[in-house]
Amino acid sequence: MVITSALAAGVAVVVRGGIERTSELLFGEREVVAAFRTLPAWAALVAPALGALLGGLIASAAAARLPASHGVGDVMESVVLGRGRVSLRAALAKTISSMCAIVSGGSLGREGPLIQVGAALGGACGGVLGMSPSRTRILLATGTAAGFAAAYNTPIAATLFVIEIVTGVVALEVVVPVVVGAALATAISRITLGEMPFYGLRDYALVTPQQLASSIVLGPLGGLAGVLFMQMLSGGEALFARVKLPRALRAGLGGLIVGVIAIELPAVTGNGAEAIRELLDGRVVGLALLALLVAKPLATTASVSSGSAGGVFTPSMFLGASLGAVIASLLATGGIDAEREAFVGSFALIGMAAVVAATTHAPLMATVLAFEMSGDYALVLPLLAATSLATATARVMRRESIYAAEMRRKGVPWDGSLAHRLARAVHARDVLEQALVLPREMPLSEVHAELSARAARVAYATVDEGHVVAVDFRTLASADTRSGTLGEAGAKVDPITPDDDLPRMSERLWDAEWGELPVVDARGEVLGIVTRRGLLGAMDRELLQRDLLLTRMTWSDAEPGRLIELPRGHRIGAIDAPEELVGHVLDPIAVRRDLGLWVVAVRTGGARAPWRDSYESGAVVAGDRWLAMGPREAFEQLGQRTTRLPAA
């Protein structure tokens, strides 16, 4: 945890310092906006295009050699669902690409790559230290919080980012390391980059009832602005997707659009941090405010939608600050009694939080972020009101947050409770079991013989495309099998597809006659089956997050059961004894050597029979059950043997 946090903070410090040093080297100014204010028009036009082109080339080269990177969505999927991984090399490549675009004037946030690098470092540390999947996911969450905290100097907001956005739940085993990691990363960032809040110390106060009441309007307006910004980003992606150019050239085209805007409005360049400080100071006035309110979302859309690597978190803060400053200026002109700079600055801060809440659907995180970044707690009440109203407004207009939309594009539904997310992440292909598939022309007598030989209950056949029939052993045992074929006598079964999710499978299995359903591919061929038992196992694994099987064992009548943690990837369970061993004396050592399982106990004679010690059980009898322990793969291989015949 300490190593992950320190490394994530170190990367954030390097990125923040690297952008400033590179800007100073190229343009003579440490801040991007200040640099663009001194550039001639041709340089302001060309610089964002060249930087985006270089960043696009780096991203394209990385994409050809490294796993695909989807930003914060990868982090959310890895932490919550335990699926996939966050590639450290891909995250570092994305960070370098983002730095190229930002330092040259691209309208991008740097928080996305930093969050991804922090999570990737957590995953890498977990792998090096040989940690279990559940503990590695905690390190992923810790690295996420550390990257966020180091980027903004906001440890509490970083913790809430993980709780409200990434995990969606409060779990003590996650919260404690996340808090520690965020605090440590913030301390390292402050030691190296300074202890001041990200936007400097502020001292705002809305003291009169009129001022407080007027600030409430920023909630619904911030919600509307956040939704329009998200729709603009979606529309920009669709528009640039039609441009038939390589990724690097598309990114360069987006940078060129930013350059066109930056000639007249240099404040749209970079992630927006410098311009936000000016807005909080009340130093942007008149038509310049309205121009920034429109121009910054356009510039960000051009950069992000064209393929430049970076986030939209800080640009959304810029949008909110501009909105708040515009509203405050209008109210001050209309007669609100207030000192103008402080009044405009306070509204800019509230608007900033409102738009962040609208885009992320995380009102608590947005509230805390605002007063942590400004060092001013006095506005917490109007901040809470505005962020709550902004979130409510945004959810009415657009159900998904910006991160939920990213997950949907990845094919992972993210709305609903955590249980719903986990359930919808499981598809039929994930719980597929072997099926006994026979030719449809096979006579029923041979079908009966195959069912007996394979110890199977149901046989399936594909009659035509998408049309599956099945017959079970009990039906054949009581029927005349001297005539007819499987295709003629089988009952029609409605199959499911590999893409059906767990809720859909559960609904269909409720009425399934044999407690199982065939799964067919696009050609209608049976791929396998899903069973109620397999579905319960998937629910147990996904909803209860049982990466390690915890088995309750009682070793005396007087002592209560205790929870035993098995080695990673192992399980314990009851299985049928293999038919080929019937009649032979059970040798647990030989079974361990040949099958990879330790046989702990044996039961003969049904569920009411007592368990016997495996070394004293004698000869294996047909129908014996073994209580075995071993690798999960060994159980799966034993259960899949001789369960499918090739079609004739």
XYZ file of C-alpha atoms in Angstrom:
648
model
C 0.000 0.000 0.000
C 2.776 2.424 0.928
C 4.815 1.473 -2.135
C 1.813 1.878 -4.443
C 0.933 5.293 -3.013
C 4.512 6.552 -3.137
C 4.974 5.419 -6.735
C 1.638 6.925 -7.838
C 2.507 10.218 -6.151
C 5.934 10.161 -7.757
C 4.447 9.742 -11.230
C 1.989 12.596 -10.572
C 4.804 14.868 -9.419
C 6.860 14.004 -12.501
C 3.920 14.656 -14.828
C 2.955 17.978 -13.243
C 6.556 19.139 -13.093
C 7.311 17.780 -16.540
C 4.497 19.740 -18.165
C 5.682 22.951 -16.530
C 9.358 22.406 -17.376
C 8.611 21.445 -20.970
C 6.343 24.468 -21.418
C 9.090 26.694 -20.044
C 11.644 25.097 -22.357
C 9.466 25.445 -25.467
C 7.655 28.718 -24.839
C 9.503 30.479 -22.035
C 6.537 30.183 -19.627
C 5.796 27.502 -17.033
C 2.039 27.733 -17.539
C 0.470 26.793 -20.864
C -2.096 29.609 -20.937
C 0.549 32.241 -20.153
C 2.725 30.824 -22.912
C -0.048 31.004 -25.511
C -0.778 34.608 -24.637
C 2.722 35.502 -25.830
C 2.779 33.347 -28.976
C 2.206 34.768 -32.438
C -1.007 33.673 -34.144
C 0.690 31.138 -36.437
C 2.413 29.423 -33.482
C -0.803 29.317 -31.448
C -2.484 27.695 -34.448
C 0.207 25.101 -35.186
C 1.412 24.105 -31.693
C -1.738 22.211 -30.557
C -1.883 20.357 -33.865
C 1.766 19.261 -33.698
C 1.488 18.209 -30.044
C -1.686 16.239 -30.693
C -0.101 14.622 -33.747
C 2.938 13.533 -31.707
C 0.722 12.273 -28.910
C -1.388 10.394 -31.452
C 1.670 8.725 -32.938
C 2.758 7.585 -29.468
C -0.744 6.294 -28.700
C -0.949 4.462 -32.040
C 2.434 2.829 -31.513
C 1.403 1.755 -28.009
C -1.935 0.394 -29.231
C -0.133 -1.836 -31.729
C 1.995 -3.456 -29.013
C 0.095 -3.090 -25.744
C -3.400 -3.942 -24.432
C -6.139 -1.482 -25.306
C -6.540 1.316 -22.762
C -9.979 2.725 -21.918
C -9.043 5.125 -19.151
C -10.971 5.247 -15.894
C -13.360 2.596 -17.233
C -10.577 -0.001 -17.075
C -9.949 0.964 -13.460
C -13.628 0.655 -12.524
C -13.972 -2.735 -14.197
C -10.813 -4.098 -12.598
C -11.559 -2.831 -9.083
C -15.261 -3.696 -8.905
C -15.682 -6.691 -11.202
C -12.204 -8.139 -10.884
C -12.126 -8.560 -14.671
C -9.303 -7.594 -16.943
C -6.325 -5.615 -15.781
C -4.902 -2.136 -16.036
C -1.700 -2.381 -18.069
C 1.094 -0.308 -16.534
C 2.935 0.078 -19.829
C -0.246 1.129 -21.636
C -1.070 3.614 -18.860
C 2.448 5.114 -18.985
C 2.275 5.397 -22.766
C -1.082 7.123 -22.464
C 0.373 9.526 -19.892
C 3.264 10.471 -22.179
C 0.840 10.938 -25.065
C -1.348 13.136 -22.868
C 1.627 15.253 -21.780
C 2.530 15.913 -25.416
C -0.980 17.142 -26.150
C -1.396 19.224 -22.971
C 1.971 20.988 -23.056
C 1.318 22.030 -26.647
C -2.075 23.537 -25.790
C -4.521 20.628 -26.053
C -7.681 21.172 -24.015
C -7.342 18.065 -21.848
C -7.225 17.040 -18.219
C -4.232 15.131 -16.908
C -6.163 13.361 -14.151
C -7.349 10.424 -16.296
C -3.898 9.066 -17.161
C -2.651 9.714 -13.602
C -5.551 7.765 -12.113
C -4.913 4.942 -14.567
C -1.192 4.864 -13.785
C -1.926 4.789 -10.047
C -4.283 1.840 -10.479
C -1.813 0.049 -12.761
C 0.929 0.491 -10.173
C -1.364 -1.059 -7.559
C -2.022 -4.034 -9.807
C 1.660 -4.427 -10.577
C 2.592 -4.331 -6.880
C -0.058 -6.929 -6.126
C 1.319 -9.208 -8.833
C 4.944 -8.829 -7.740
C 4.040 -9.515 -4.107
C 1.881 -12.518 -5.044
C -1.272 -11.104 -3.480
C -4.707 -12.635 -3.926
C -7.108 -11.090 -6.484
C -9.184 -9.449 -3.741
C -6.143 -7.822 -2.117
C -4.820 -6.781 -5.506
C -8.105 -5.021 -6.225
C -7.704 -3.124 -2.969
C -4.262 -2.021 -4.152
C -5.823 -0.962 -7.453
C -8.288 1.219 -5.544
C -5.483 2.584 -3.382
C -3.426 3.512 -6.431
C -6.473 5.167 -7.982
C -6.986 7.369 -4.929
C -3.262 8.135 -4.726
C -3.129 9.262 -8.349
C -6.177 11.492 -7.911
C -4.933 12.943 -4.616
C -1.478 13.719 -5.990
C -2.996 15.348 -9.080
C -5.171 17.769 -7.085
C -3.794 17.837 -3.517
C -7.190 16.601 -2.279
C -6.967 13.440 -0.114
C -10.596 13.441 1.079
C -12.013 14.073 -2.391
C -9.761 11.298 -3.732
C -11.228 8.883 -1.197
C -14.755 9.917 -2.143
C -13.862 9.536 -5.836
C -13.114 5.872 -5.213
C -16.174 5.345 -3.005
C -18.768 7.262 -5.048
C -17.526 6.638 -8.579
C -15.222 3.627 -8.766
C -16.666 1.146 -6.247
C -20.088 2.612 -5.482
C -20.053 1.067 -2.000
C -18.441 1.750 1.365
C -16.389 -1.207 2.555
C -14.005 -0.871 5.481
C -11.397 -3.136 3.915
C -11.261 -0.723 0.956
C -11.771 2.612 2.717
C -8.879 2.278 5.172
C -6.092 1.608 2.621
C -7.607 4.141 0.211
C -7.570 6.854 2.887
C -4.002 6.022 3.876
C -2.876 5.926 0.251
C -4.543 9.244 -0.585
C -3.045 10.923 2.470
C 0.443 9.594 1.747
C 0.277 10.629 -1.921
C -0.926 14.109 -0.942
C 1.913 14.462 1.572
C 4.494 13.537 -1.078
C 2.914 15.945 -3.557
C 2.916 18.794 -1.041
C 6.520 18.164 -0.007
C 7.697 18.335 -3.604
C 5.293 20.843 -5.169
C 4.165 22.981 -2.247
C 1.603 22.851 0.535
C -0.862 25.408 -0.795
C -4.268 24.185 -2.001
C -4.370 23.552 -5.729
C -6.083 26.871 -6.470
C -4.579 28.809 -3.568
C -6.233 29.926 -0.353
C -9.665 31.552 -0.698
C -11.886 33.305 1.787
C -15.380 33.378 0.357
C -18.646 33.873 2.186
C -22.228 34.330 1.078
C -23.561 36.205 4.077
C -26.953 37.609 3.162
C -30.090 35.502 2.579
C -30.321 36.990 -0.897
C -26.811 35.824 -1.768
C -27.417 32.332 -0.389
C -30.757 31.990 -2.163
C -29.302 33.137 -5.459
C -26.546 30.507 -5.291
C -29.125 27.699 -5.413
C -29.806 28.494 -9.062
C -26.354 27.102 -9.881
C -27.550 23.575 -9.063
C -30.062 23.088 -11.907
C -28.010 25.238 -14.282
C -24.871 23.233 -13.480
C -26.801 20.013 -14.111
C -27.965 21.317 -17.476
C -24.456 22.461 -18.416
C -22.949 19.116 -17.416
C -25.442 17.158 -19.522
C -24.918 19.417 -22.540
C -21.158 18.986 -22.152
C -21.470 15.188 -22.105
C -23.725 15.254 -25.160
C -21.239 17.508 -26.919
C -18.458 15.005 -26.224
C -20.592 12.119 -27.518
C -21.492 14.071 -30.638
C -17.854 14.979 -31.213
C -16.818 11.326 -30.998
C -19.468 10.364 -33.536
C -18.365 13.181 -35.842
C -14.660 12.370 -35.694
C -15.422 8.670 -36.165
C -16.617 9.549 -39.669
C -13.269 11.127 -40.510
C -11.368 8.431 -42.402
C -7.895 9.301 -41.207
C -5.325 7.469 -39.059
C -5.638 8.116 -35.345
C -2.623 10.415 -35.193
C -3.910 12.599 -38.028
C -7.370 12.798 -36.453
C -5.764 13.927 -33.198
C -3.764 16.513 -35.145
C -6.975 17.774 -36.754
C -8.542 18.174 -33.308
C -5.449 20.068 -32.154
C -5.749 22.357 -35.175
C -9.316 23.233 -34.145
C -8.044 24.090 -30.659
C -5.380 26.274 -32.239
C -7.987 28.210 -34.223
C -9.857 28.979 -30.999
C -6.665 29.707 -29.036
C -5.643 32.526 -31.388
C -8.364 34.704 -29.861
C -8.903 32.868 -26.559
C -5.626 31.452 -25.203
C -7.372 30.502 -21.949
C -8.931 27.445 -23.639
C -5.536 25.736 -23.871
C -4.218 23.235 -21.341
C -6.306 21.522 -18.717
C -7.833 24.797 -17.533
C -6.193 25.090 -14.109
C -4.608 28.481 -14.808
C -7.827 29.990 -16.155
C -9.829 28.612 -13.213
C -7.587 30.543 -10.826
C -8.413 33.728 -12.729
C -12.115 32.936 -12.572
C -11.934 32.315 -8.829
C -10.208 35.675 -8.435
C -12.970 37.386 -10.406
C -10.459 38.665 -12.962
C -12.338 37.540 -16.086
C -15.176 39.927 -16.950
C -17.626 40.910 -19.640
C -17.871 39.150 -22.965
C -14.704 37.180 -22.242
C -16.692 35.167 -19.676
C -19.407 34.269 -22.177
C -16.805 33.440 -24.799
C -14.982 31.053 -22.458
C -18.251 29.427 -21.425
C -18.760 28.361 -25.046
C -15.195 28.046 -26.312
C -13.717 25.759 -23.635
C -16.267 22.919 -24.176
C -15.702 23.197 -27.935
C -11.926 23.019 -27.524
C -12.183 20.075 -25.113
C -14.522 18.242 -27.462
C -12.101 18.790 -30.334
C -9.178 17.424 -28.305
C -10.866 14.469 -26.598
C -13.161 13.338 -29.408
C -10.376 13.406 -31.989
C -8.392 10.845 -30.007
C -5.928 12.793 -27.865
C -5.212 11.024 -24.586
C -6.462 12.871 -21.525
C -9.394 13.416 -19.208
C -12.290 15.836 -19.034
C -12.434 16.264 -15.256
C -10.560 19.579 -15.047
C -12.180 20.949 -18.231
C -15.583 20.259 -16.662
C -14.428 22.241 -13.616
C -13.480 25.078 -15.977
C -16.942 24.960 -17.545
C -18.611 25.132 -14.126
C -16.400 27.974 -12.947
C -17.212 29.944 -16.108
C -20.921 29.298 -15.650
C -20.811 30.427 -12.013
C -18.871 33.567 -12.890
C -21.356 34.467 -15.643
C -24.348 34.012 -13.317
C -22.662 36.021 -10.563
C -21.863 38.857 -12.957
C -25.488 38.985 -14.083
C -26.764 38.968 -10.486
C -24.290 41.662 -9.428
C -25.426 43.803 -12.337
C -29.028 43.179 -11.316
C -28.555 44.600 -7.837
C -27.136 41.865 -5.572
C -25.250 43.714 -2.818
C -21.777 42.154 -2.759
C -18.142 42.832 -3.309
C -17.823 41.884 -6.940
C -14.585 39.842 -7.016
C -15.450 37.752 -3.952
C -19.026 37.275 -5.127
C -17.977 36.166 -8.611
C -15.274 33.922 -7.168
C -17.658 32.212 -4.764
C -20.147 31.540 -7.550
C -17.342 30.248 -9.773
C -16.376 27.768 -7.041
C -19.973 26.604 -6.546
C -20.525 26.327 -10.299
C -17.317 24.334 -10.637
C -18.544 21.785 -8.102
C -22.037 21.680 -9.621
C -20.852 20.744 -13.123
C -18.429 18.145 -11.738
C -21.310 16.623 -9.768
C -23.504 16.640 -12.875
C -20.955 14.814 -15.028
C -19.833 12.308 -12.390
C -23.060 11.897 -10.357
C -20.920 12.230 -7.232
C -22.193 15.245 -5.218
C -20.195 14.561 -2.040
C -16.931 14.187 -3.925
C -17.604 17.383 -5.884
C -18.421 19.327 -2.709
C -15.324 18.209 -0.851
C -13.166 18.726 -3.926
C -14.232 22.375 -4.151
C -13.357 23.356 -0.609
C -10.191 21.216 -0.540
C -8.890 22.859 -3.711
C -9.704 26.362 -2.465
C -8.940 25.920 1.233
C -12.338 27.489 1.994
C -14.911 25.584 4.050
C -17.303 28.534 4.427
C -19.274 27.664 1.278
C -20.004 24.046 2.218
C -23.774 24.560 2.621
C -24.393 26.188 -0.773
C -21.938 23.682 -2.262
C -23.929 20.744 -0.919
C -27.193 22.239 -2.148
C -25.847 23.035 -5.604
C -24.125 19.678 -6.165
C -27.179 17.727 -5.011
C -29.498 19.685 -7.295
C -27.035 19.432 -10.173
C -26.820 15.656 -9.786
C -30.599 15.299 -9.573
C -31.090 17.480 -12.648
C -28.468 15.579 -14.624
C -29.944 12.186 -13.719
C -33.379 13.295 -14.918
C -31.976 14.462 -18.248
C -29.365 11.739 -18.757
C -29.348 8.600 -16.645
C -25.669 7.807 -17.071
C -22.701 9.670 -15.669
C -19.724 10.265 -17.925
C -17.980 7.221 -16.456
C -21.076 4.993 -16.675
C -21.349 5.929 -20.357
C -17.711 4.916 -20.800
C -18.473 1.546 -19.215
C -21.490 1.061 -21.487
C -19.310 1.656 -24.540
C -17.024 -1.064 -23.185
C -20.031 -3.407 -23.068
C -20.333 -3.337 -19.257
C -23.646 -1.918 -17.951
C -22.982 0.263 -14.911
C -26.361 1.546 -13.764
C -28.167 0.124 -10.749
C -26.725 -1.296 -7.565
C -23.370 -3.007 -7.230
C -25.128 -6.382 -7.278
C -26.820 -5.478 -10.565
C -23.521 -4.439 -12.112
C -21.831 -7.653 -11.051
C -24.735 -9.772 -12.269
C -24.907 -8.117 -15.680
C -21.155 -8.570 -16.109
C -21.655 -12.380 -16.183
C -22.702 -13.823 -19.542
C -23.624 -17.302 -20.689
C -20.183 -17.765 -22.244
C -18.668 -17.317 -18.766
C -20.597 -20.198 -17.166
C -20.783 -22.532 -20.153
C -20.677 -26.250 -19.344
C -20.223 -29.232 -21.631
C -23.375 -30.653 -23.215
C -24.055 -34.085 -24.697
C -24.707 -33.197 -28.338
C -25.691 -36.057 -30.648
C -26.595 -36.268 -34.338
C -30.287 -35.697 -34.931
C -30.455 -38.903 -37.048
C -29.262 -41.082 -34.136
C -31.835 -43.777 -33.245
C -33.378 -43.511 -29.802
C -31.897 -46.842 -28.743
C -28.397 -45.486 -29.355
C -29.294 -42.218 -27.641
C -30.373 -44.221 -24.575
C -27.108 -46.136 -24.635
C -25.041 -42.953 -24.922
C -26.867 -41.324 -22.028
C -26.144 -44.372 -19.881
C -22.506 -44.604 -20.924
C -21.836 -40.941 -20.405
C -23.763 -40.651 -17.128
C -25.607 -37.729 -18.728
C -29.203 -36.723 -18.132
C -30.120 -34.836 -21.315
C -29.049 -35.184 -24.946
C -29.350 -32.333 -27.437
C -29.500 -32.119 -31.204
C -29.709 -29.248 -33.665
C -32.567 -29.873 -36.089
C -32.090 -26.723 -38.147
C -30.698 -23.222 -37.628
C -31.682 -22.039 -34.149
C -33.979 -25.047 -33.586
C -32.786 -27.317 -30.781
C -34.454 -30.470 -29.476
C -33.637 -32.457 -26.360
C -34.566 -35.706 -24.713
C -33.803 -36.791 -21.151
C -32.844 -40.157 -19.726
C -36.048 -40.589 -17.722
C -38.229 -40.128 -20.795
C -36.216 -42.641 -22.799
C -36.216 -45.159 -19.950
C -40.020 -45.310 -19.989
C -40.526 -45.017 -23.778
C -40.311 -47.405 -26.711
C -36.861 -46.777 -28.118
C -37.095 -49.330 -30.921
C -38.138 -46.739 -33.468
C -37.634 -43.053 -34.026
C -34.675 -40.712 -33.917
C -33.532 -37.974 -31.578
C -34.611 -35.305 -34.050
C -38.120 -36.767 -34.290
C -38.762 -37.582 -30.639
C -36.912 -34.709 -28.945
C -38.825 -31.878 -27.301
C -38.237 -28.411 -28.683
C -36.118 -26.230 -26.406
C -35.688 -22.480 -26.750
C -31.947 -21.831 -26.500
C -30.084 -18.797 -25.230
C -27.090 -17.002 -26.708
C -23.555 -16.562 -25.340
C -24.272 -12.845 -24.762
C -27.259 -13.360 -22.441
C -26.420 -11.984 -18.990
C -26.996 -13.481 -15.557
C -30.427 -11.866 -14.871
C -31.669 -13.058 -18.269
C -30.347 -16.566 -17.671
C -31.910 -16.650 -14.226
C -35.283 -15.656 -15.666
C -35.114 -18.333 -18.356
C -33.866 -21.056 -16.014
C -36.830 -20.476 -13.716
C -39.066 -22.383 -16.147
C -36.437 -24.724 -17.624
C -37.668 -28.307 -17.411
C -34.330 -29.940 -16.616
C -32.718 -27.067 -14.782
C -30.498 -26.315 -17.767
C -30.620 -24.497 -21.096
C -28.663 -25.018 -24.313
C -26.476 -22.179 -25.580
C -26.219 -21.785 -29.355
C -23.910 -19.746 -31.558
C -24.881 -17.542 -34.491
C -25.236 -20.631 -36.728
C -27.568 -22.346 -34.281
C -25.034 -24.958 -33.206
C -25.129 -25.999 -29.547
C -22.035 -24.733 -27.736
C -22.910 -26.116 -24.320
C -25.396 -25.608 -21.509
C -25.945 -23.343 -18.541
C -27.340 -24.929 -15.405
C -28.964 -23.689 -12.229
C -25.969 -25.004 -10.335
C -23.569 -23.095 -12.573
C -25.667 -19.961 -12.276
C -25.672 -20.181 -8.480
C -21.922 -20.638 -8.576
C -21.543 -17.538 -10.740
C -23.780 -15.523 -8.414
C -21.766 -16.763 -5.453
C -18.484 -15.875 -7.133
C -19.524 -12.493 -8.511
C -21.919 -11.146 -5.901
C -20.028 -12.418 -2.874
C -16.622 -11.820 -4.491
C -15.301 -15.207 -3.418
C -11.859 -15.143 -5.007
C -10.748 -17.513 -2.236
C -13.213 -20.170 -1.211
C -13.920 -19.855 2.503
C -15.114 -23.204 3.841
C -16.804 -23.647 7.200
C -15.556 -26.830 8.859
C -16.480 -28.289 12.248
C -14.063 -30.681 13.923
C -15.968 -31.461 17.120
C -19.520 -31.286 18.369
C -18.479 -28.934 21.169
C -16.546 -26.476 19.015
C -18.297 -24.147 16.548
C -17.381 -24.086 12.880
C -14.388 -22.035 11.835
C -13.671 -20.242 8.586
C -10.710 -21.757 6.766
C -9.001 -19.877 3.916
C -7.823 -22.175 1.162
C -4.844 -21.407 -1.097
C -5.452 -19.161 -4.062
C -7.241 -20.948 -6.915
C -8.226 -23.962 -4.756
C -11.595 -25.228 -3.636
C -13.172 -28.019 -1.657
C -16.289 -29.878 -2.722
C -18.123 -33.172 -3.205
C -17.717 -34.927 -6.570
C -18.753 -38.233 -8.118
C -16.099 -40.938 -8.060
C -14.823 -41.688 -11.617
C -16.462 -44.757 -13.132
C -13.110 -46.208 -14.265
C -12.093 -46.667 -10.605
C -15.179 -48.679 -9.614
C -14.064 -52.024 -8.186
C -10.537 -50.812 -7.439
C -9.235 -50.025 -3.963
C -9.090 -46.275 -3.462
C -5.519 -45.003 -3.295
C -5.627 -41.272 -2.341
C -1.964 -40.805 -3.288
C -2.559 -42.211 -6.771
C -5.646 -40.023 -7.195
C -3.580 -37.002 -6.165
C -0.924 -37.921 -8.723
C -3.306 -38.688 -11.613
C -6.197 -36.266 -11.031
C -4.587 -33.502 -8.957
C -7.113 -33.828 -6.103
C -6.770 -34.877 -2.489
C -9.647 -37.173 -1.482
C -10.443 -36.336 2.142
C -13.478 -38.562 2.726
C -15.797 -40.980 0.925
C -19.551 -41.530 1.185
C -21.412 -44.574 -0.109
C -25.176 -45.032 -0.125
C -26.688 -41.583 -0.645
C -26.898 -38.271 1.155
C -27.816 -39.763 4.541
C -24.817 -42.080 4.664
C -21.861 -41.046 6.865
C -18.539 -39.894 5.471
C -15.622 -42.324 5.867
C -11.879 -41.710 5.930
C -10.508 -42.037 2.413
C -7.639 -44.327 3.504
C -10.081 -46.767 5.088
C -12.844 -46.711 2.503
C -11.830 -49.843 0.629
C -12.977 -50.469 -2.932
C -14.703 -47.754 -4.942
C -18.425 -48.464 -5.402
C -20.625 -47.118 -8.196
C -22.307 -43.938 -6.954
C -19.602 -43.087 -4.409
C -19.151 -39.429 -3.552
C -15.760 -37.985 -2.716
C -15.048 -34.950 -0.544
C -12.010 -33.598 -2.358
C -9.731 -30.582 -2.245
C -7.466 -29.192 -4.926
C -7.027 -26.694 -7.761
C -10.193 -25.415 -9.387
C -8.947 -26.610 -12.791
C -8.747 -30.202 -11.543
C -12.406 -30.139 -10.521
C -13.389 -28.688 -13.885
C -11.390 -31.258 -15.855
C -12.873 -34.136 -13.885
C -16.390 -32.804 -14.397
C -15.921 -32.301 -18.157
C -14.552 -35.734 -19.035
C -16.545 -37.862 -21.494
C -19.523 -35.522 -21.633
C -19.647 -34.713 -25.370
C -19.596 -36.882 -28.487
C -18.589 -35.647 -31.932
C -21.418 -35.413 -34.402
C -21.489 -38.146 -37.041
